[in-house]
Amino acid sequence: MSRLPEAVVVGGGLAGVAAAVAVARAGLRTLHLAPKGPPDRRTSALMGPSVDYLRASSLIGDPSSLGHPLTQIRIIDATDRLIRAPETLFDSKDAGLEAFGWNFPNIKLLEAFEVAGAALPNLETRELSLSGIDRGSDGWILTLSDGTVIETPFVVGSDGKKSLVRVATVFRAREHGFTQSALVCDLELGRPLGGASVEFHYEQGPFTLVPAGGSRANLVWIDDREVLKAAQASGPEGLRETFLKKSQRLFGDIKLLTPTHMFLLSTLTVERAGMDGIVLAGEAAHAFPPIGAQGLNLGLRDVADLAASLAAADRSVPHWAQAVSADYAARRADDLERTGGMVDALFRSLLSDFLPAQALRAGGLWALRLLPPLRKQAFGLGMGNR
Ligand SMILES: Cc1cc2nc3c(=O)[nH]c(=O)nc-3n(C[C@H](O)[C@H](O)[C@H](O)COP(=O)(O)OP(=O)(O)OC[C@H]3O[C@@H](n4cnc5c(N)ncnc54)[C@H](O)[C@@H]3O)c2cc1C
């Protein structure tokens, strides 16, 4: 890039690459800082509206070439509590849909996004990190990990939960850590899940099997960190026994297909997602436990709103970057608050030992089971419909 970039996008995760593509497509000379990290072994359940966005913005083609449809959500209360919820099955047909969404390996999504980015002549990607960011006379001065210093009017911080862009600049965030973590791996089941994502709700968190095609499933198990560490230490045979027990042997024998990976869980919310020529997207702006598959769905809505803010901007005026960041913050405010609040309430209600909270949760699931209009509303909320 011979001239100074009009925008710098920081972070090479899924939100970062999608944001870099969106910013470059809006016509800005864009520098993308995307240091190579270890491969992201997670999968993402993306709801219908997110998949529609990915297709409309040519980030992916046919979803069936990358992932597997999610047609049902089955919730099994596996707790020993006094007030237990009924087993509940949500079917996409009840919402008038072929599928709620799709389950994609993150590695495949990232590859597809990178292909879309490589086709854009005004997008330059460097495998460098941001090591410092300071206010300049006309924007932000960025120091890169190779010592290069550049100035730009507009910065997108999509550098994950510990975002340097967020902590070193103007943003205020609230963070809360949990004693739980999430353990993920790929499994082969004796009996296939079909299109059903099956959640066993235990006192310390859900044990979820997500369909990954054929007899394969992706496991997301949330539990106390020490319990997960002990399970990991028990080796493949110990893990297999634990998984059989946790899945109540409903799906026959279980074979581990990949090693397990652990992720620390926390919530993070920012007061505003954009100001002073900087916007935050993805986990730089919001993080929460993987309950109800919301994280990346919300991150992609960040990117969609970033594209809308840039499309509406007049970049011929001075301080256009400040105007874009203010517009973005306004567009994102409701969705961030609503989604963050919903996931937090859901997670806490799952873990709560408080009897009225258990009664509310069980009563809520009964109501969703019995009342189609309420169920439709809940589907819409979970899918991120605006
Ligand atoms: C177990 C688990 C399961 C999940 N399942 C789902 C699901 O089913 N559906 C869903 O919607 N969401 C899900 N999520 C959430 C989803 O995975 C995340 O929201 C999403 O991956 C976050 O992407 P990101 O790009 O914002 O952050 P990250 O993937 O963390 O990427 C941040 C990037 O920034 C880079 N970076 C950091 N610092 C710097 C720097 N100084 N300079 C340059 N680059 C930097 C990092 O190297 C990294 O590449 C799940 C999360 C977990 C933990």
XYZ file of C-alpha atoms and ligand atoms in Angstrom:
439
model
C 0.000 0.000 0.000
C 1.849 3.075 -1.205
C -0.457 5.697 0.332
C -1.661 5.817 3.924
C -4.571 3.474 4.623
C -8.005 5.059 5.041
C -8.831 2.259 7.468
C -6.933 -0.312 9.498
C -8.740 -3.463 10.608
C -7.005 -5.215 13.521
C -7.494 -8.970 14.092
C -7.563 -12.001 11.821
C -10.369 -13.998 13.470
C -13.723 -14.490 11.779
C -15.045 -11.056 12.764
C -11.801 -9.388 11.665
C -11.645 -10.942 8.199
C -15.372 -10.308 7.610
C -14.901 -6.689 8.751
C -11.837 -6.175 6.530
C -13.824 -7.400 3.531
C -16.765 -5.121 4.412
C -14.538 -2.040 4.855
C -12.640 -2.660 1.599
C -15.896 -3.300 -0.260
C -17.120 0.098 0.952
C -14.265 1.530 -1.117
C -11.692 2.401 1.593
C -7.969 1.709 1.119
C -7.748 -0.881 3.862
C -4.865 -2.422 5.769
C -5.720 -5.619 7.626
C -3.460 -6.721 10.488
C -3.947 -10.474 10.819
C -1.155 -12.295 12.655
C -1.249 -16.060 12.157
C -2.382 -17.965 15.248
C -3.162 -21.603 15.990
C -6.103 -22.963 13.946
C -9.520 -22.311 15.515
C -10.870 -25.844 16.134
C -14.337 -24.650 17.162
C -17.466 -24.820 15.067
C -20.111 -22.106 14.858
C -23.835 -22.582 14.736
C -24.935 -19.665 12.600
C -28.610 -18.788 12.441
C -30.546 -18.180 9.219
C -30.101 -14.374 9.128
C -26.304 -14.688 9.601
C -26.074 -17.267 6.815
C -28.198 -15.005 4.582
C -25.780 -12.148 5.295
C -22.727 -14.299 4.504
C -24.261 -15.376 1.201
C -25.496 -11.909 0.234
C -22.057 -10.440 0.889
C -20.364 -13.313 -1.013
C -18.332 -14.360 2.028
C -19.562 -17.906 1.441
C -21.323 -19.660 -1.413
C -23.609 -22.637 -0.914
C -23.687 -23.334 2.869
C -24.060 -27.075 2.245
C -20.508 -27.125 0.830
C -19.161 -25.938 4.227
C -21.505 -27.074 6.994
C -24.557 -28.952 8.177
C -28.146 -27.775 8.660
C -29.633 -27.466 12.153
C -33.274 -28.436 12.033
C -34.064 -29.202 15.667
C -32.986 -28.178 19.156
C -33.598 -30.758 21.872
C -33.224 -29.727 25.497
C -32.935 -32.397 28.185
C -32.900 -31.335 31.832
C -30.284 -33.691 33.306
C -30.126 -32.020 36.715
C -31.165 -33.609 40.015
C -33.022 -30.480 41.009
C -36.355 -30.307 42.726
C -37.953 -28.368 39.902
C -36.910 -29.745 36.551
C -37.832 -28.558 33.109
C -39.704 -30.839 30.699
C -37.763 -32.333 27.788
C -38.359 -29.862 24.984
C -37.950 -30.213 21.238
C -37.959 -27.156 19.013
C -38.418 -27.932 15.338
C -37.581 -25.447 12.601
C -40.799 -26.483 10.839
C -42.736 -24.855 13.724
C -41.102 -21.583 12.750
C -41.932 -22.203 9.086
C -38.251 -22.751 8.271
C -36.322 -25.554 6.618
C -33.559 -25.095 9.211
C -32.749 -22.778 12.129
C -29.284 -22.343 10.687
C -26.074 -24.172 9.894
C -23.162 -25.560 11.860
C -19.817 -24.638 10.260
C -16.213 -25.515 11.170
C -14.526 -22.163 11.926
C -11.497 -23.186 9.859
C -13.659 -23.587 6.754
C -15.463 -20.297 7.341
C -12.157 -18.482 7.746
C -10.805 -19.970 4.500
C -13.920 -18.851 2.618
C -13.726 -15.310 4.078
C -10.023 -15.081 3.170
C -10.758 -16.064 -0.423
C -13.314 -13.221 -0.593
C -10.724 -10.784 0.824
C -7.962 -11.857 -1.565
C -10.079 -10.729 -4.521
C -10.194 -7.084 -3.327
C -7.400 -4.894 -4.783
C -7.807 -2.172 -2.107
C -7.348 -4.642 0.777
C -3.807 -5.385 1.940
C -3.331 -8.057 4.596
C -0.163 -8.230 6.701
C 0.601 -11.003 9.181
C 1.583 -8.429 11.814
C 0.133 -7.506 15.207
C -0.699 -4.104 16.519
C 1.701 -3.271 19.354
C 0.628 0.290 20.158
C -2.055 2.840 19.341
C -2.021 6.572 20.126
C -4.044 9.579 19.164
C -2.549 11.516 16.221
C -3.236 15.001 14.914
C -5.709 13.675 12.357
C -6.676 10.179 13.447
C -4.789 7.319 15.110
C -1.110 6.390 15.054
C -0.534 2.658 15.008
C 2.717 0.883 15.782
C 2.990 -2.555 14.212
C 4.947 -5.534 15.539
C 7.726 -4.997 12.935
C 8.232 -1.428 14.206
C 6.384 0.275 11.308
C 4.346 3.312 12.372
C 1.306 4.356 10.341
C -1.458 6.920 10.687
C -5.069 6.325 9.725
C -8.368 8.129 10.318
C -10.398 4.962 10.934
C -9.659 1.846 12.996
C -11.711 -1.336 13.366
C -10.794 -3.226 16.545
C -11.687 -6.859 15.923
C -8.767 -8.165 17.953
C -10.710 -10.443 20.283
C -11.660 -10.438 23.965
C -8.379 -8.884 25.162
C -8.483 -6.230 22.391
C -5.547 -3.822 22.552
C -7.551 -1.393 20.417
C -10.230 -1.348 23.137
C -8.042 -1.201 26.242
C -5.474 1.277 24.902
C -7.958 3.887 23.653
C -11.276 5.385 24.640
C -13.583 2.527 25.563
C -15.084 1.456 28.861
C -15.893 -2.225 29.292
C -17.423 -4.410 32.002
C -15.965 -7.873 32.401
C -16.925 -10.819 34.539
C -15.091 -14.154 34.680
C -16.738 -17.495 35.440
C -15.337 -20.548 37.189
C -16.669 -22.569 34.239
C -14.846 -23.245 30.982
C -15.909 -24.870 27.724
C -14.351 -28.059 26.423
C -14.737 -28.824 22.722
C -13.877 -31.783 20.481
C -15.286 -33.793 17.584
C -16.998 -37.113 18.199
C -18.367 -40.024 16.253
C -21.642 -41.327 17.645
C -23.152 -44.790 17.372
C -26.497 -43.204 16.440
C -26.481 -40.034 14.305
C -28.077 -36.824 15.534
C -29.763 -36.072 12.200
C -30.215 -32.313 12.206
C -30.790 -32.056 15.985
C -28.572 -30.122 18.347
C -28.988 -31.877 21.695
C -28.389 -29.981 24.964
C -28.163 -31.888 28.243
C -28.546 -29.295 30.982
C -26.488 -30.130 34.091
C -26.098 -28.094 37.304
C -22.717 -26.717 36.213
C -23.611 -26.084 32.582
C -24.808 -27.697 29.387
C -23.280 -30.644 27.547
C -24.210 -30.030 23.915
C -23.863 -32.255 20.859
C -24.128 -30.363 17.581
C -24.608 -32.246 14.302
C -21.563 -32.199 12.057
C -22.761 -34.487 9.252
C -23.267 -38.264 9.151
C -22.535 -39.751 12.559
C -20.187 -36.900 13.545
C -20.969 -34.401 16.288
C -19.199 -31.365 17.750
C -19.195 -31.370 21.522
C -19.375 -28.182 23.603
C -19.272 -29.108 27.286
C -19.466 -26.342 29.881
C -18.491 -27.257 33.435
C -16.239 -26.178 36.296
C -12.706 -25.719 35.012
C -11.328 -28.260 37.499
C -13.860 -30.893 36.396
C -12.901 -30.366 32.745
C -9.185 -30.503 33.549
C -9.699 -33.760 35.453
C -11.647 -35.198 32.513
C -8.847 -34.185 30.114
C -6.273 -35.768 32.415
C -8.215 -39.042 32.405
C -7.098 -39.672 28.801
C -9.139 -40.768 25.752
C -10.747 -43.785 27.476
C -11.692 -41.778 30.584
C -13.138 -39.022 28.391
C -15.118 -41.537 26.365
C -16.658 -42.964 29.568
C -17.522 -39.462 30.791
C -19.096 -38.529 27.454
C -21.169 -41.747 27.435
C -22.454 -40.934 30.907
C -23.149 -37.274 30.148
C -25.012 -38.162 26.934
C -27.062 -40.714 28.895
C -25.983 -43.308 26.269
C -28.771 -41.977 24.037
C -26.546 -42.029 20.978
C -24.822 -45.386 21.410
C -21.071 -45.707 21.507
C -18.826 -42.641 21.295
C -15.451 -42.318 19.578
C -13.188 -39.275 20.026
C -12.092 -37.946 16.638
C -9.946 -34.998 17.772
C -8.055 -33.866 20.884
C -10.009 -31.695 23.339
C -9.539 -27.908 23.606
C -10.563 -25.681 26.516
C -11.826 -22.078 26.432
C -12.121 -19.825 29.480
C -15.561 -18.260 29.821
C -16.379 -14.671 30.667
C -18.786 -11.914 29.785
C -17.666 -8.615 28.372
C -19.761 -5.645 27.368
C -18.765 -2.174 26.211
C -20.701 0.987 26.971
C -20.419 2.094 23.334
C -19.156 0.081 20.377
C -17.749 3.062 18.501
C -16.302 6.530 19.081
C -13.560 8.922 17.976
C -12.955 7.116 14.672
C -12.699 3.631 16.200
C -15.283 0.857 16.065
C -15.169 -2.483 17.894
C -16.484 -5.653 16.267
C -16.753 -9.271 17.406
C -15.393 -10.312 20.793
C -13.489 -7.037 21.135
C -16.956 -5.553 21.792
C -18.855 -8.413 23.407
C -18.172 -11.845 24.778
C -20.269 -14.345 26.646
C -20.498 -18.086 27.290
C -21.425 -20.184 24.244
C -25.067 -20.592 25.213
C -27.714 -20.347 22.524
C -25.005 -19.888 19.845
C -24.937 -16.093 19.859
C -21.284 -14.897 19.784
C -20.333 -14.995 16.127
C -23.922 -14.360 15.065
C -23.695 -11.078 16.945
C -20.215 -10.418 15.506
C -21.560 -10.776 11.973
C -24.362 -8.342 12.781
C -21.599 -5.929 13.905
C -20.023 -6.309 10.477
C -23.348 -5.837 8.681
C -23.933 -2.596 10.621
C -20.370 -1.451 9.947
C -21.037 -1.903 6.223
C -24.291 0.071 6.585
C -22.552 2.908 8.497
C -19.840 3.165 5.840
C -22.397 3.075 3.015
C -24.281 5.976 4.633
C -21.138 8.056 5.292
C -19.972 11.117 3.402
C -16.203 10.611 3.340
C -15.535 13.915 1.605
C -16.132 15.855 4.834
C -13.535 16.322 7.595
C -14.013 14.061 10.617
C -15.956 11.488 8.589
C -14.390 8.698 10.655
C -15.791 10.148 13.901
C -19.227 10.355 12.240
C -19.013 6.718 11.092
C -18.011 5.487 14.560
C -20.868 7.432 16.191
C -23.371 6.109 13.645
C -22.097 2.545 14.201
C -22.404 2.875 17.988
C -26.004 4.012 17.609
C -26.864 1.153 15.237
C -25.312 -1.485 17.525
C -26.571 -0.268 20.915
C -29.934 -2.102 21.137
C -28.745 -5.398 19.699
C -25.692 -5.557 21.984
C -27.743 -4.812 25.058
C -30.575 -7.215 24.169
C -28.367 -10.142 23.119
C -25.913 -9.725 26.007
C -28.792 -9.541 28.508
C -30.513 -12.589 27.022
C -27.403 -14.819 27.096
C -26.451 -13.676 30.584
C -29.958 -14.399 31.929
C -30.024 -17.789 30.209
C -26.596 -18.807 31.509
C -27.306 -17.706 35.065
C -30.712 -19.428 35.057
C -29.017 -22.674 33.958
C -26.534 -22.514 36.813
C -28.781 -21.124 39.493
C -29.375 -23.025 42.716
C -32.004 -20.464 43.590
C -35.363 -22.255 43.625
C -37.473 -19.423 42.104
C -34.967 -19.143 39.235
C -35.268 -22.884 38.591
C -39.054 -22.623 38.687
C -38.985 -19.718 36.226
C -36.749 -21.618 33.837
C -38.844 -24.794 34.003
C -42.040 -22.750 33.665
C -40.517 -20.869 30.722
C -39.723 -24.102 28.893
C -43.240 -25.419 29.564
C -44.687 -22.187 28.169
C -42.468 -22.407 25.086
C -43.551 -26.014 24.592
C -47.236 -25.270 24.883
C -47.669 -21.821 23.356
C -46.832 -21.619 19.639
C -46.938 -17.759 19.426
C -44.480 -17.472 22.321
C -42.299 -20.138 20.725
C -42.231 -18.185 17.455
C -41.216 -15.034 19.309
C -38.442 -16.903 21.121
C -37.186 -18.351 17.813
C -37.005 -14.849 16.374
C -35.082 -13.518 19.373
C -32.648 -16.465 19.372
C -32.039 -16.081 15.660
C -31.214 -12.402 16.020
C -34.153 -11.116 13.961
C -34.354 -7.370 14.244
C -16.591 -23.146 22.852
C -17.191 -22.048 22.039
C -18.204 -22.333 21.124
C -18.798 -21.299 20.374
N -19.833 -21.607 19.537
C -20.446 -20.603 18.862
C -21.564 -20.886 18.017
O -21.988 -22.045 17.879
N -22.160 -19.858 17.358
C -21.723 -18.560 17.493
O -22.300 -17.643 16.884
N -20.668 -18.267 18.297
C -20.030 -19.249 18.964
N -18.950 -18.969 19.780
C -18.422 -17.597 19.801
C -17.506 -17.367 18.586
O -16.569 -18.442 18.472
C -16.756 -16.054 18.754
O -17.717 -15.037 18.935
C -15.941 -15.707 17.527
O -15.088 -16.754 17.130
C -15.108 -14.473 17.859
O -14.420 -14.067 16.717
P -13.517 -12.765 16.791
O -12.916 -12.633 15.428
O -14.273 -11.634 17.359
O -12.387 -13.108 17.881
P -11.151 -14.100 17.824
O -11.499 -15.352 17.105
O -10.650 -14.206 19.222
O -10.098 -13.352 16.918
C -9.358 -12.268 17.392
C -8.140 -12.166 16.496
O -7.424 -10.991 16.836
C -6.050 -11.284 16.810
N -5.354 -10.312 17.663
C -5.345 -10.228 19.013
N -4.564 -9.202 19.408
C -4.087 -8.634 18.278
C -3.229 -7.535 18.013
N -2.694 -6.808 19.027
N -2.933 -7.221 16.738
C -3.488 -7.934 15.699
N -4.302 -8.978 15.886
C -4.607 -9.321 17.154
C -5.936 -12.711 17.307
O -4.737 -13.280 16.852
C -7.168 -13.336 16.653
O -6.872 -13.837 15.381
C -18.353 -19.967 20.530
C -17.337 -19.673 21.454
C -16.773 -20.701 22.211
C -15.717 -20.362 23.224
